[in-house]
Coordinates of C-alpha atoms and ligand atoms in Angstrom, one line a residue:
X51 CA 12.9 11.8 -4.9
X52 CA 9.3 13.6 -4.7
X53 CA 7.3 12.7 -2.4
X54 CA 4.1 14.1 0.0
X55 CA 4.8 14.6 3.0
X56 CA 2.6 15.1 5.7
X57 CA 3.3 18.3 8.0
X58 CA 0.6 18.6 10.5
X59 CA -3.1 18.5 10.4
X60 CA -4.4 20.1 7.0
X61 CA -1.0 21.0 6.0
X62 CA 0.5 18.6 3.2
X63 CA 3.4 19.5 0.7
X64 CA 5.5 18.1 -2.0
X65 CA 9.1 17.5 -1.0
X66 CA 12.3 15.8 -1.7
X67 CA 13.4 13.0 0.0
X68 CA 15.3 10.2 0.3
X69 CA 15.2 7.5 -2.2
X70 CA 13.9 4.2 -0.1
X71 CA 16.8 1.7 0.2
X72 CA 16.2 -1.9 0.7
X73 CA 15.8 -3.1 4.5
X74 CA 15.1 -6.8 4.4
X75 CA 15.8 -9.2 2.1
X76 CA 12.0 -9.8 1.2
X77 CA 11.8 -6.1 0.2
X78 CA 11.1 -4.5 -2.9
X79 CA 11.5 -0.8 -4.3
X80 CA 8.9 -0.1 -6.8
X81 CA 8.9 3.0 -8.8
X82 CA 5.2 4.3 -8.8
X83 CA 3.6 4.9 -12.3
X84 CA 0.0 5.7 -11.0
X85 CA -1.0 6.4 -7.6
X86 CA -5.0 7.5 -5.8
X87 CA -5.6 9.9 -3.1
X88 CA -8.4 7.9 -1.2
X89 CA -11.1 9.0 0.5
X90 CA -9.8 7.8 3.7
X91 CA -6.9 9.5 3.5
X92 CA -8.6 12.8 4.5
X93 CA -8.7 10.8 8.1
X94 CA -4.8 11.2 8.1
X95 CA -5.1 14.8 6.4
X96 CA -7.5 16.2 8.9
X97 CA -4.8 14.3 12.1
X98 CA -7.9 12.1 12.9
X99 CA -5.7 9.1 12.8
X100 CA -3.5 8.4 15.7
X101 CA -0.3 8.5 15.6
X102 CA 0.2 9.8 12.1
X103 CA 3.8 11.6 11.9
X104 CA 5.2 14.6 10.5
X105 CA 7.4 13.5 7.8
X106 CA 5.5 10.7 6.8
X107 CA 3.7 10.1 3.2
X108 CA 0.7 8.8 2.3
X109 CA -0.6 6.7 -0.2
X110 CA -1.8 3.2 -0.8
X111 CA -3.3 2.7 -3.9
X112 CA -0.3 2.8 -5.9
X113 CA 1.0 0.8 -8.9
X114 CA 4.8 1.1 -10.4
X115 CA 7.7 -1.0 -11.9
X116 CA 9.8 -3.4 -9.9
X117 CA 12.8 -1.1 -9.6
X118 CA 14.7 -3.1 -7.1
X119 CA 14.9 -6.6 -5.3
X120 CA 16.2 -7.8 -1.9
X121 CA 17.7 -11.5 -1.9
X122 CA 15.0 -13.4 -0.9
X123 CA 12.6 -12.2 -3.7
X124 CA 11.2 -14.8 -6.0
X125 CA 7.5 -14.3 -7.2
X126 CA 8.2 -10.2 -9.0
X127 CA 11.4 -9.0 -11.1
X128 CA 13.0 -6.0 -11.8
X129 CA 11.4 -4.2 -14.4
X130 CA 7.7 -5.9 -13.4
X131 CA 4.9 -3.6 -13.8
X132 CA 2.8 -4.3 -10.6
X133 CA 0.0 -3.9 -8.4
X134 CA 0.3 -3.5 -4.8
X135 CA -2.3 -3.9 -2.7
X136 CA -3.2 -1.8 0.5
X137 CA -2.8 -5.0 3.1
X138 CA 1.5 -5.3 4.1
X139 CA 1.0 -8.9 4.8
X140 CA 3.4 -11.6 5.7
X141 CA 1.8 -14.7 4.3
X142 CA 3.2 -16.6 7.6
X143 CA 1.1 -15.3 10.6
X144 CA -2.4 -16.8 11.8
X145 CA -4.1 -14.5 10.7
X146 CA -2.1 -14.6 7.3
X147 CA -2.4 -18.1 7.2
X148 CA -6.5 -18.1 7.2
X149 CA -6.2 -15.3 4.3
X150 CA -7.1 -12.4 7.0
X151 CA -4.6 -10.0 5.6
X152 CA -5.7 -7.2 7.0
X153 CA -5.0 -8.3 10.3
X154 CA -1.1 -9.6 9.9
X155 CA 0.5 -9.0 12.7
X156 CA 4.2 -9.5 11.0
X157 CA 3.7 -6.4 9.1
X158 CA 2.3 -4.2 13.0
X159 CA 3.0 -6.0 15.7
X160 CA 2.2 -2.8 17.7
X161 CA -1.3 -3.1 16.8
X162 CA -4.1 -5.6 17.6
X163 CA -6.7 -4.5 15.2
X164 CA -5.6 -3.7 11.9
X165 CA -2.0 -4.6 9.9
X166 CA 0.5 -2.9 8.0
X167 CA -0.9 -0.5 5.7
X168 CA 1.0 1.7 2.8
X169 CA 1.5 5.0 4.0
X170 CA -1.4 5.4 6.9
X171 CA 0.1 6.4 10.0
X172 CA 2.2 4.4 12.9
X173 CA -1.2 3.0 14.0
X174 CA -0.6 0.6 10.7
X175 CA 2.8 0.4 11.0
X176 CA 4.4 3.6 10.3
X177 CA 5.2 2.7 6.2
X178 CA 5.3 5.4 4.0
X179 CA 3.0 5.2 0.8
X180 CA 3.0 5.7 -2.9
X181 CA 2.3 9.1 -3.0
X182 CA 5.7 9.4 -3.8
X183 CA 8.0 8.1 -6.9
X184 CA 9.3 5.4 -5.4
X185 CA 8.0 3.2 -2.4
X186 CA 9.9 0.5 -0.2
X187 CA 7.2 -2.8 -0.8
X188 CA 8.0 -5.0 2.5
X189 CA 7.2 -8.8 1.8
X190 CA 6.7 -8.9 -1.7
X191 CA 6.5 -12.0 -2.4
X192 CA 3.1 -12.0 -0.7
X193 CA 1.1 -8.5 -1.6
X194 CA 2.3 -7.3 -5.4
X195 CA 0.6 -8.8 -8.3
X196 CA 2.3 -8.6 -11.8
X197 CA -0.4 -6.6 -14.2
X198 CA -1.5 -8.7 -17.2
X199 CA 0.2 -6.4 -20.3
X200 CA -3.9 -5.9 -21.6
X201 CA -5.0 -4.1 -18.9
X202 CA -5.3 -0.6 -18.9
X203 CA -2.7 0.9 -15.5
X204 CA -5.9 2.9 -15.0
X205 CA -7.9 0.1 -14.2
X206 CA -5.6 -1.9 -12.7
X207 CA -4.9 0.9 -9.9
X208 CA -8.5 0.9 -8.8
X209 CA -7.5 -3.2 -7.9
X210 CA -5.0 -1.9 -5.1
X211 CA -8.2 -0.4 -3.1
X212 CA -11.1 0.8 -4.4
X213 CA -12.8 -2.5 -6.0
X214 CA -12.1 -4.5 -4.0
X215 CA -13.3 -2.3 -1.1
X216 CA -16.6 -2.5 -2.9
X217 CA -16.2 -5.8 -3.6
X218 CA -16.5 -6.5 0.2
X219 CA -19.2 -4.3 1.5
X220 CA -21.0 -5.7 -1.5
X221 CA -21.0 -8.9 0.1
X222 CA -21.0 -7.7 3.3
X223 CA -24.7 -6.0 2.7
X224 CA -25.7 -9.5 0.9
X225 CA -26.4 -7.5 -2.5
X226 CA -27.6 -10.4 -5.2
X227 CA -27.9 -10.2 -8.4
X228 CA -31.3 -9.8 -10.2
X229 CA -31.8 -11.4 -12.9
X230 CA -34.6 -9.9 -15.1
Ligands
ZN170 ZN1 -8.0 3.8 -0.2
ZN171 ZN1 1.0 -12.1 8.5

């Protein structure tokens, strides 16, 4: 399959490689329909990011169809159109358990700040992203959403990251709402 792949600080290409193969039984391959380049991802482009590999893809805003499901999978099909969201979250952990995704430790154990994340570096857990055609999705029964058949992929793609990114600092900065 296509896919970026990440050669050394400002040094990106298009390649072939393999096509992901299912590791765990939770696992899912999706094959991607739309995918972002994020703003952060010039982080990993520039080799700010520790520990980001040669070899490795990026990408995690990314949605596609279910192409492929390990045993254990029960909340997506094959042939699903889905989001995936940033977070690779377990849904067991503590920190999973008090809805603190971002901090799984299931999906990086070799971190203590941050979780698995789609195609950012071995810092988040070394998985490659959906800059590619098709992407392994670990524990998806927790993190992929089915897309409601009326929204627009477009949209729905900007769910993965962006929004709800905004969403949060939002909130974060105590914006209200004026009503006029
Ligand atoms: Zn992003
Ligand atoms: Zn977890």
């Amino acid at each position: 399959m296509l896919a970026m792949n990440y050669r050394g600080p400002f040094r990106v290409r298009t390649d072939e490689k393999p096509y992901p193969k299912i590791l765990h039984p939770e696992d899912a391959i999706v094959r991607v329909t739309r995918s972002c380049i994020c703003g952060s991802d010039l982080h990993l482009y520039h080799g700010l990011v520790p520990d980001t590999r040669v070899g490795s893809t990026f990408g995690h805003e990314f949605i596609g169809i279910v192409e492929e499901v390990g045993s254990q999978v029960t909340e997506i099909q094959v042939g699903d159109h889905v989001l995936v969201p940033f977070n690779i979250a377990c849904g067991k952990c503590a920190f999973c358990k008090q809805e603190l995704y971002g901090n799984c430790h299931e999906s990086n154990p070799e971190a203590t700040a941050v979780g698995g994340i789609f195609g950012y570096s071995h810092t988040a857990g070394g998985y490659d992203g959906g800059q590619a055609e098709y992407v392994r999705v670990p524990y998806a029964n927790v993190g992929p959403t089915r897309i409601p058949p009326e929204m627009d992929p477009d949209d729905a793609v900007l769910l993965a990251d962006v929004v709800p990114t905004a969403y949060q600092a939002a909130e974060m900065g105590g914006i209200k709402r004026v009503i006029q």
